[in-house]
mmCIF file of C-alpha atoms and ligand atoms in Angstrom:
data_model
loop_
_atom_site.group_PDB
_atom_site.id
_atom_site.type_symbol
_atom_site.label_atom_id
_atom_site.label_comp_id
_atom_site.label_asym_id
_atom_site.label_seq_id
_atom_site.Cartn_x
_atom_site.Cartn_y
_atom_site.Cartn_z
ATOM 1 C CA UNK Z 1174 -7.318 -3.578 -59.133
ATOM 2 C CA UNK Z 1175 -10.073 -6.013 -60.189
ATOM 3 C CA UNK Z 1176 -12.254 -4.707 -57.347
ATOM 4 C CA UNK Z 1177 -11.640 -1.152 -58.590
ATOM 5 C CA UNK Z 1178 -12.608 -2.109 -62.132
ATOM 6 C CA UNK Z 1179 -15.765 -3.813 -60.814
ATOM 7 C CA UNK Z 1180 -16.739 -0.517 -59.120
ATOM 8 C CA UNK Z 1181 -16.412 -1.809 -55.557
ATOM 9 C CA UNK Z 1182 -13.418 0.320 -54.578
ATOM 10 C CA UNK Z 1183 -13.292 4.119 -54.957
ATOM 11 C CA UNK Z 1184 -10.233 5.729 -56.577
ATOM 12 C CA UNK Z 1185 -9.193 7.008 -53.126
ATOM 13 C CA UNK Z 1186 -9.589 3.439 -51.901
ATOM 14 C CA UNK Z 1187 -6.541 2.442 -53.952
ATOM 15 C CA UNK Z 1188 -4.499 5.107 -52.177
ATOM 16 C CA UNK Z 1189 -5.918 3.956 -48.833
ATOM 17 C CA UNK Z 1190 -4.767 0.433 -49.649
ATOM 18 C CA UNK Z 1191 -1.205 1.599 -50.335
ATOM 19 C CA UNK Z 1192 -1.189 3.576 -47.109
ATOM 20 C CA UNK Z 1193 -2.220 0.431 -45.273
ATOM 21 C CA UNK Z 1194 0.533 -1.620 -46.931
ATOM 22 C CA UNK Z 1195 3.180 0.839 -45.681
ATOM 23 C CA UNK Z 1196 1.979 0.417 -42.090
ATOM 24 C CA UNK Z 1197 1.665 -3.337 -42.521
ATOM 25 C CA UNK Z 1198 5.330 -3.475 -43.554
ATOM 26 C CA UNK Z 1199 6.260 -1.704 -40.330
ATOM 27 C CA UNK Z 1200 4.166 -4.156 -38.330
ATOM 28 C CA UNK Z 1201 5.936 -7.111 -39.948
ATOM 29 C CA UNK Z 1202 2.760 -8.218 -41.782
ATOM 30 C CA UNK Z 1203 1.545 -10.265 -38.852
ATOM 31 C CA UNK Z 1204 -0.983 -10.086 -36.050
ATOM 32 C CA UNK Z 1205 0.821 -8.734 -33.001
ATOM 33 C CA UNK Z 1206 -0.289 -9.470 -29.424
ATOM 34 C CA UNK Z 1207 -1.926 -6.032 -28.958
ATOM 35 C CA UNK Z 1208 -3.970 -6.621 -32.151
ATOM 36 C CA UNK Z 1209 -5.034 -10.067 -31.090
ATOM 37 C CA UNK Z 1210 -6.179 -8.715 -27.702
ATOM 38 C CA UNK Z 1211 -8.245 -6.033 -29.437
ATOM 39 C CA UNK Z 1212 -9.735 -8.576 -31.850
ATOM 40 C CA UNK Z 1213 -10.824 -10.723 -28.933
ATOM 41 C CA UNK Z 1214 -12.433 -7.877 -27.011
ATOM 42 C CA UNK Z 1215 -14.141 -6.628 -30.183
ATOM 43 C CA UNK Z 1216 -15.718 -10.049 -30.644
ATOM 44 C CA UNK Z 1217 -16.755 -10.108 -26.984
ATOM 45 C CA UNK Z 1218 -18.447 -6.714 -27.391
ATOM 46 C CA UNK Z 1219 -20.201 -7.822 -30.574
ATOM 47 C CA UNK Z 1220 -21.456 -10.979 -28.888
ATOM 48 C CA UNK Z 1221 -22.658 -9.064 -25.808
ATOM 49 C CA UNK Z 1222 -24.554 -6.309 -27.647
ATOM 50 C CA UNK Z 1223 -28.202 -6.590 -28.576
ATOM 51 C CA UNK Z 1224 -27.892 -4.329 -31.619
ATOM 52 C CA UNK Z 1225 -24.649 -4.455 -33.559
ATOM 53 C CA UNK Z 1226 -23.624 -3.542 -37.077
ATOM 54 C CA UNK Z 1227 -20.638 -4.197 -39.309
ATOM 55 C CA UNK Z 1228 -20.156 -1.110 -41.464
ATOM 56 C CA UNK Z 1229 -18.870 -2.025 -44.924
ATOM 57 C CA UNK Z 1230 -17.106 0.301 -47.372
ATOM 58 C CA UNK Z 1231 -15.614 -0.481 -50.774
ATOM 59 C CA UNK Z 1232 -12.199 -1.622 -49.537
ATOM 60 C CA UNK Z 1233 -13.656 -3.859 -46.840
ATOM 61 C CA UNK Z 1234 -16.016 -5.533 -49.324
ATOM 62 C CA UNK Z 1235 -13.188 -6.042 -51.805
ATOM 63 C CA UNK Z 1236 -10.791 -7.552 -49.286
ATOM 64 C CA UNK Z 1237 -12.926 -9.857 -47.166
ATOM 65 C CA UNK Z 1238 -16.633 -9.929 -48.008
ATOM 66 C CA UNK Z 1239 -17.061 -13.616 -47.130
ATOM 67 C CA UNK Z 1240 -15.348 -13.285 -43.760
ATOM 68 C CA UNK Z 1241 -17.385 -10.193 -42.867
ATOM 69 C CA UNK Z 1242 -20.566 -12.076 -43.672
ATOM 70 C CA UNK Z 1243 -19.420 -15.000 -41.526
ATOM 71 C CA UNK Z 1244 -18.527 -12.673 -38.633
ATOM 72 C CA UNK Z 1245 -21.992 -11.142 -38.909
ATOM 73 C CA UNK Z 1246 -23.603 -14.566 -38.857
ATOM 74 C CA UNK Z 1247 -21.621 -15.768 -35.827
ATOM 75 C CA UNK Z 1248 -22.133 -12.611 -33.736
ATOM 76 C CA UNK Z 1249 -25.638 -11.719 -34.938
ATOM 77 C CA UNK Z 1250 -24.400 -8.406 -36.369
ATOM 78 C CA UNK Z 1251 -26.104 -6.806 -39.357
ATOM 79 C CA UNK Z 1252 -24.159 -5.651 -42.403
ATOM 80 C CA UNK Z 1253 -24.624 -2.063 -43.538
ATOM 81 C CA UNK Z 1254 -23.070 -0.345 -46.548
ATOM 82 C CA UNK Z 1255 -21.589 2.992 -45.486
ATOM 83 C CA UNK Z 1256 -19.549 4.972 -47.984
ATOM 84 C CA UNK Z 1257 -17.550 8.140 -48.142
ATOM 85 C CA UNK Z 1258 -17.842 8.279 -51.938
ATOM 86 C CA UNK Z 1259 -21.499 7.308 -52.024
ATOM 87 C CA UNK Z 1260 -23.309 6.623 -55.268
ATOM 88 C CA UNK Z 1261 -26.332 4.442 -55.897
ATOM 89 C CA UNK Z 1262 -24.265 2.309 -58.230
ATOM 90 C CA UNK Z 1263 -21.555 1.618 -55.624
ATOM 91 C CA UNK Z 1264 -24.112 0.907 -52.888
ATOM 92 C CA UNK Z 1265 -25.734 -1.715 -55.103
ATOM 93 C CA UNK Z 1266 -22.410 -3.208 -56.276
ATOM 94 C CA UNK Z 1267 -21.178 -3.595 -52.682
ATOM 95 C CA UNK Z 1268 -24.487 -5.019 -51.438
ATOM 96 C CA UNK Z 1269 -24.452 -7.478 -54.347
ATOM 97 C CA UNK Z 1270 -20.918 -8.577 -53.446
ATOM 98 C CA UNK Z 1271 -21.989 -9.178 -49.825
ATOM 99 C CA UNK Z 1272 -25.041 -11.145 -50.936
ATOM 100 C CA UNK Z 1273 -22.928 -13.197 -53.324
ATOM 101 C CA UNK Z 1274 -20.735 -13.943 -50.299
ATOM 102 C CA UNK Z 1275 -23.701 -15.298 -48.338
ATOM 103 C CA UNK Z 1276 -25.386 -12.279 -46.700
ATOM 104 C CA UNK Z 1277 -29.134 -12.651 -46.431
ATOM 105 C CA UNK Z 1278 -29.780 -8.950 -45.782
ATOM 106 C CA UNK Z 1279 -27.693 -5.849 -46.416
ATOM 107 C CA UNK Z 1280 -28.714 -2.508 -44.911
ATOM 108 C CA UNK Z 1281 -27.756 0.990 -46.032
ATOM 109 C CA UNK Z 1282 -28.832 0.828 -49.650
ATOM 110 C CA UNK Z 1283 -30.944 3.446 -51.474
ATOM 111 C CA UNK Z 1284 -33.888 4.953 -49.615
ATOM 112 C CA UNK Z 1285 -33.004 2.861 -46.547
ATOM 113 C CA UNK Z 1286 -30.421 5.472 -45.501
ATOM 114 C CA UNK Z 1287 -33.017 7.895 -44.145
ATOM 115 C CA UNK Z 1288 -31.333 8.528 -40.777
ATOM 116 C CA UNK Z 1289 -28.299 10.744 -40.170
ATOM 117 C CA UNK Z 1290 -25.400 10.836 -37.737
ATOM 118 C CA UNK Z 1291 -25.943 14.319 -36.239
ATOM 119 C CA UNK Z 1292 -23.519 17.071 -37.300
ATOM 120 C CA UNK Z 1293 -21.319 14.810 -39.437
ATOM 121 C CA UNK Z 1294 -20.992 16.520 -42.830
ATOM 122 C CA UNK Z 1295 -19.705 13.755 -45.128
ATOM 123 C CA UNK Z 1296 -21.806 11.154 -46.947
ATOM 124 C CA UNK Z 1297 -20.897 8.741 -44.140
ATOM 125 C CA UNK Z 1298 -23.557 10.532 -42.069
ATOM 126 C CA UNK Z 1299 -26.312 8.746 -44.037
ATOM 127 C CA UNK Z 1300 -27.280 5.655 -42.066
ATOM 128 C CA UNK Z 1301 -30.005 3.058 -41.941
ATOM 129 C CA UNK Z 1302 -32.515 3.478 -39.075
ATOM 130 C CA UNK Z 1303 -32.645 -0.331 -38.756
ATOM 131 C CA UNK Z 1304 -28.830 -0.527 -38.539
ATOM 132 C CA UNK Z 1305 -26.122 1.932 -37.471
ATOM 133 C CA UNK Z 1306 -28.668 4.543 -36.283
ATOM 134 C CA UNK Z 1307 -29.943 2.255 -33.516
ATOM 135 C CA UNK Z 1308 -26.873 0.093 -32.889
ATOM 136 C CA UNK Z 1309 -24.978 -0.056 -29.594
ATOM 137 C CA UNK Z 1310 -21.821 -1.411 -31.209
ATOM 138 C CA UNK Z 1311 -20.489 -0.576 -34.691
ATOM 139 C CA UNK Z 1312 -17.497 -2.236 -36.340
ATOM 140 C CA UNK Z 1313 -15.741 0.229 -38.646
ATOM 141 C CA UNK Z 1314 -13.102 -1.431 -40.803
ATOM 142 C CA UNK Z 1315 -10.576 0.459 -42.879
ATOM 143 C CA UNK Z 1316 -11.476 4.114 -42.716
ATOM 144 C CA UNK Z 1317 -9.956 7.324 -41.497
ATOM 145 C CA UNK Z 1318 -12.062 10.329 -40.639
ATOM 146 C CA UNK Z 1319 -14.333 11.874 -38.063
ATOM 147 C CA UNK Z 1320 -17.256 9.402 -38.184
ATOM 148 C CA UNK Z 1321 -15.915 7.420 -35.233
ATOM 149 C CA UNK Z 1322 -15.803 10.511 -33.011
ATOM 150 C CA UNK Z 1323 -19.385 11.424 -33.999
ATOM 151 C CA UNK Z 1324 -20.626 7.873 -33.408
ATOM 152 C CA UNK Z 1325 -19.013 7.909 -29.970
ATOM 153 C CA UNK Z 1326 -20.641 11.253 -29.221
ATOM 154 C CA UNK Z 1327 -24.072 9.664 -29.693
ATOM 155 C CA UNK Z 1328 -23.199 6.832 -27.338
ATOM 156 C CA UNK Z 1329 -22.013 4.059 -29.664
ATOM 157 C CA UNK Z 1330 -19.167 1.692 -28.925
ATOM 158 C CA UNK Z 1331 -16.924 1.834 -31.994
ATOM 159 C CA UNK Z 1332 -14.594 -0.997 -32.974
ATOM 160 C CA UNK Z 1333 -12.053 0.021 -35.609
ATOM 161 C CA UNK Z 1334 -9.750 -2.041 -37.803
ATOM 162 C CA UNK Z 1335 -6.948 0.237 -38.943
ATOM 163 C CA UNK Z 1336 -3.304 -0.486 -39.664
ATOM 164 C CA UNK Z 1337 -2.453 3.126 -38.834
ATOM 165 C CA UNK Z 1338 -2.586 3.707 -35.065
ATOM 166 C CA UNK Z 1339 -2.158 7.469 -35.669
ATOM 167 C CA UNK Z 1340 -5.340 7.891 -37.758
ATOM 168 C CA UNK Z 1341 -8.301 9.807 -36.318
ATOM 169 C CA UNK Z 1342 -10.399 6.630 -36.441
ATOM 170 C CA UNK Z 1343 -7.754 4.604 -34.597
ATOM 171 C CA UNK Z 1344 -7.238 7.278 -31.974
ATOM 172 C CA UNK Z 1345 -10.921 7.825 -31.177
ATOM 173 C CA UNK Z 1346 -12.307 4.268 -31.389
ATOM 174 C CA UNK Z 1347 -13.386 2.396 -28.256
ATOM 175 C CA UNK Z 1348 -11.366 -0.601 -29.455
ATOM 176 C CA UNK Z 1349 -8.612 -0.218 -32.060
ATOM 177 C CA UNK Z 1350 -7.472 -3.276 -33.955
ATOM 178 C CA UNK Z 1351 -4.110 -2.369 -35.481
ATOM 179 C CA UNK Z 1352 -3.978 -5.214 -37.971
ATOM 180 C CA UNK Z 1353 -4.636 -5.876 -41.647
ATOM 181 C CA UNK Z 1354 -8.326 -6.503 -42.260
ATOM 182 C CA UNK Z 1355 -7.390 -9.669 -44.174
ATOM 183 C CA UNK Z 1356 -5.925 -11.131 -40.971
ATOM 184 C CA UNK Z 1357 -8.132 -9.388 -38.418
ATOM 185 C CA UNK Z 1358 -11.518 -10.544 -39.682
ATOM 186 C CA UNK Z 1359 -10.547 -14.246 -40.073
ATOM 187 C CA UNK Z 1360 -9.028 -14.063 -36.551
ATOM 188 C CA UNK Z 1361 -12.290 -12.578 -35.284
ATOM 189 C CA UNK Z 1362 -14.294 -15.317 -36.980
ATOM 190 C CA UNK Z 1363 -12.200 -17.961 -35.178
ATOM 191 C CA UNK Z 1364 -12.540 -16.105 -31.884
ATOM 192 C CA UNK Z 1365 -16.310 -15.738 -32.344
ATOM 193 C CA UNK Z 1366 -16.620 -19.501 -32.820
ATOM 194 C CA UNK Z 1367 -14.792 -20.047 -29.513
ATOM 195 C CA UNK Z 1368 -16.371 -17.284 -27.437
ATOM 196 C CA UNK Z 1369 -19.905 -18.207 -28.494
ATOM 197 C CA UNK Z 1370 -19.332 -21.399 -26.509
ATOM 198 C CA UNK Z 1371 -18.195 -19.510 -23.374
ATOM 199 C CA UNK Z 1372 -20.499 -16.513 -22.787
ATOM 200 C CA UNK Z 1373 -19.421 -16.428 -19.124
ATOM 201 C CA UNK Z 1374 -15.980 -15.173 -20.251
ATOM 202 C CA UNK Z 1375 -17.259 -12.086 -22.087
ATOM 203 C CA UNK Z 1376 -17.591 -9.642 -19.169
ATOM 204 C CA UNK Z 1377 -14.104 -10.390 -17.855
ATOM 205 C CA UNK Z 1378 -12.527 -9.945 -21.308
ATOM 206 C CA UNK Z 1379 -14.308 -6.599 -21.717
ATOM 207 C CA UNK Z 1380 -13.559 -5.299 -18.210
ATOM 208 C CA UNK Z 1381 -9.845 -6.130 -18.408
ATOM 209 C CA UNK Z 1382 -9.324 -4.231 -21.646
ATOM 210 C CA UNK Z 1383 -7.675 -0.806 -21.954
ATOM 211 C CA UNK Z 1384 -7.540 0.690 -25.469
ATOM 212 C CA UNK Z 1385 -4.935 3.315 -24.472
ATOM 213 C CA UNK Z 1386 -2.586 0.423 -23.734
ATOM 214 C CA UNK Z 1387 -3.248 -1.027 -27.221
ATOM 215 C CA UNK Z 1388 -2.433 2.293 -28.899
ATOM 216 C CA UNK Z 1389 0.657 2.755 -26.729
ATOM 217 C CA UNK Z 1390 1.935 -0.709 -27.650
ATOM 218 C CA UNK Z 1391 1.183 -0.305 -31.371
ATOM 219 C CA UNK Z 1392 2.912 3.085 -31.552
ATOM 220 C CA UNK Z 1393 5.830 1.774 -29.461
ATOM 221 C CA UNK Z 1394 6.211 -1.191 -31.817
ATOM 222 C CA UNK Z 1395 6.316 1.010 -34.931
ATOM 223 C CA UNK Z 1396 8.786 3.357 -33.272
ATOM 224 C CA UNK Z 1397 11.124 0.490 -32.345
ATOM 225 C CA UNK Z 1398 10.820 -1.044 -35.813
ATOM 226 C CA UNK Z 1399 11.712 2.249 -37.525
ATOM 227 C CA UNK Z 1400 14.799 2.576 -35.348
ATOM 228 C CA UNK Z 1401 15.782 -1.023 -36.162
ATOM 229 C CA UNK Z 1402 15.309 -0.468 -39.929
ATOM 230 C CA UNK Z 1403 17.339 2.756 -39.749
ATOM 231 C CA UNK Z 1404 20.150 1.033 -37.831
ATOM 232 C CA UNK Z 1405 20.305 -1.901 -40.285
ATOM 233 C CA UNK Z 1406 20.400 0.420 -43.276
ATOM 234 C CA UNK Z 1407 23.093 2.614 -41.806
ATOM 235 C CA UNK Z 1408 25.231 -0.509 -41.386
ATOM 236 C CA UNK Z 1409 24.560 -1.581 -45.009
ATOM 237 C CA UNK Z 1410 25.369 1.857 -46.391
ATOM 238 C CA UNK Z 1411 28.185 3.169 -44.161
ATOM 239 C CA UNK Z 1412 29.385 6.732 -44.656
ATOM 240 C CA UNK Z 1413 32.477 7.120 -46.881
ATOM 241 C CA UNK Z 1414 35.381 8.712 -45.096
HETATM 242 O O1 PTJ E 1345 -15.501 3.006 -50.090
HETATM 243 P P1 PTJ E 1345 -15.598 4.428 -49.632
HETATM 244 O O2 PTJ E 1345 -16.324 5.324 -50.616
HETATM 245 O O3 PTJ E 1345 -16.182 4.578 -48.256
HETATM 246 O O4 PTJ E 1345 -14.094 5.021 -49.570
HETATM 247 C C1 PTJ E 1345 -13.220 4.466 -48.651
HETATM 248 C C2 PTJ E 1345 -12.087 5.411 -48.251
HETATM 249 C C3 PTJ E 1345 -11.026 5.437 -49.299
HETATM 250 C C4 PTJ E 1345 -12.627 6.838 -48.076
HETATM 251 C C5 PTJ E 1345 -11.621 4.868 -46.882
HETATM 252 O O5 PTJ E 1345 -11.043 3.626 -47.056
HETATM 253 C C6 PTJ E 1345 -10.713 5.808 -46.161
HETATM 254 O O6 PTJ E 1345 -11.152 6.480 -45.236
HETATM 255 O O7 PTJ E 1345 -9.412 5.805 -46.570
HETATM 256 P P2 PTJ E 1345 -8.226 6.441 -45.714
HETATM 257 O O8 PTJ E 1345 -8.548 7.853 -45.329
HETATM 258 O O9 PTJ E 1345 -6.948 6.212 -46.432
HETATM 259 O O10 PTJ E 1345 -8.212 5.549 -44.406
HETATM 260 C C7 PTJ E 1345 -8.038 4.167 -44.501
HETATM 261 C C8 PTJ E 1345 -7.294 3.708 -43.264
HETATM 262 O O11 PTJ E 1345 -7.268 2.294 -43.311
HETATM 263 C C9 PTJ E 1345 -5.831 4.192 -43.237
HETATM 264 O O12 PTJ E 1345 -5.486 4.565 -41.928
HETATM 265 C C10 PTJ E 1345 -5.029 2.956 -43.694
HETATM 266 O O13 PTJ E 1345 -3.761 2.876 -43.071
HETATM 267 C C11 PTJ E 1345 -5.925 1.828 -43.220
HETATM 268 N N1 PTJ E 1345 -5.839 0.628 -44.049
HETATM 269 C C12 PTJ E 1345 -5.578 0.537 -45.367
HETATM 270 N N2 PTJ E 1345 -5.604 -0.738 -45.778
HETATM 271 C C13 PTJ E 1345 -5.904 -1.475 -44.690
HETATM 272 C C14 PTJ E 1345 -6.057 -0.603 -43.577
HETATM 273 N N3 PTJ E 1345 -6.356 -1.047 -42.355
HETATM 274 C C15 PTJ E 1345 -6.521 -2.382 -42.211
HETATM 275 N N4 PTJ E 1345 -6.389 -3.271 -43.234
HETATM 276 C C16 PTJ E 1345 -6.086 -2.864 -44.479
HETATM 277 N N5 PTJ E 1345 -5.949 -3.759 -45.478
#
């Protein structure tokens, strides 16, 4: 709520947060093995790429600005503000939050967003030519929509952090991290510290990864958990005869 009052988070961002909490409940509010695997491969891809960007929206900045800055520092990724509800004021507020958290440079603010993701109609199409426009790998935390599909169409590798494995972003990303951003990014920071020391491991981690398997496991987990919750509740509230 504080982040909303400060102007970081859009009104729809509050709803997005609630949606995330519902999925997090189903996931048991912990990092599951399929999420950890995706976090590790996402870090490997960030470390391997020459040009990489962490895309930051209002919710991401509100929830883990410091950790995003640290992940950028460890992997050499740039930070770029990219918003669905874009306004100059929000761009500046989010960039200021990232700088206060240690970022030396923040892309995607004001006139810097002179490039466009072709054919994408929302404000998310506006990108920085020094950042997302030329990046090989883009980390997209906490969004649903069609940007991921359009980024993939122009050859980018997209890493998504999304608690909802059914969202369009989750389903179209190259790597889908089904985990809460507040756990995923600190996990990725730890992993980046380790993997930076072992660059020879990166190719193997990347080659062994299958994102369809991640989505299958995440959806299977939620399905099993819903059945378990239903069974427990039916026992607690038996039918009167
Ligand atoms: O800051 P802006 O202007 O770019 O606006 C951001 C919006 C609200 C547009 C953006 O967050 C969004 O696309 O919201 P959605 O459509 O609700 O999608 C957010 C996705 O993130 C949903 O699939 C949620 O389940 C998921 N989510 C919510 N909270 C978290 C999360 N995923 C990971 N960690 C969370 N804490």
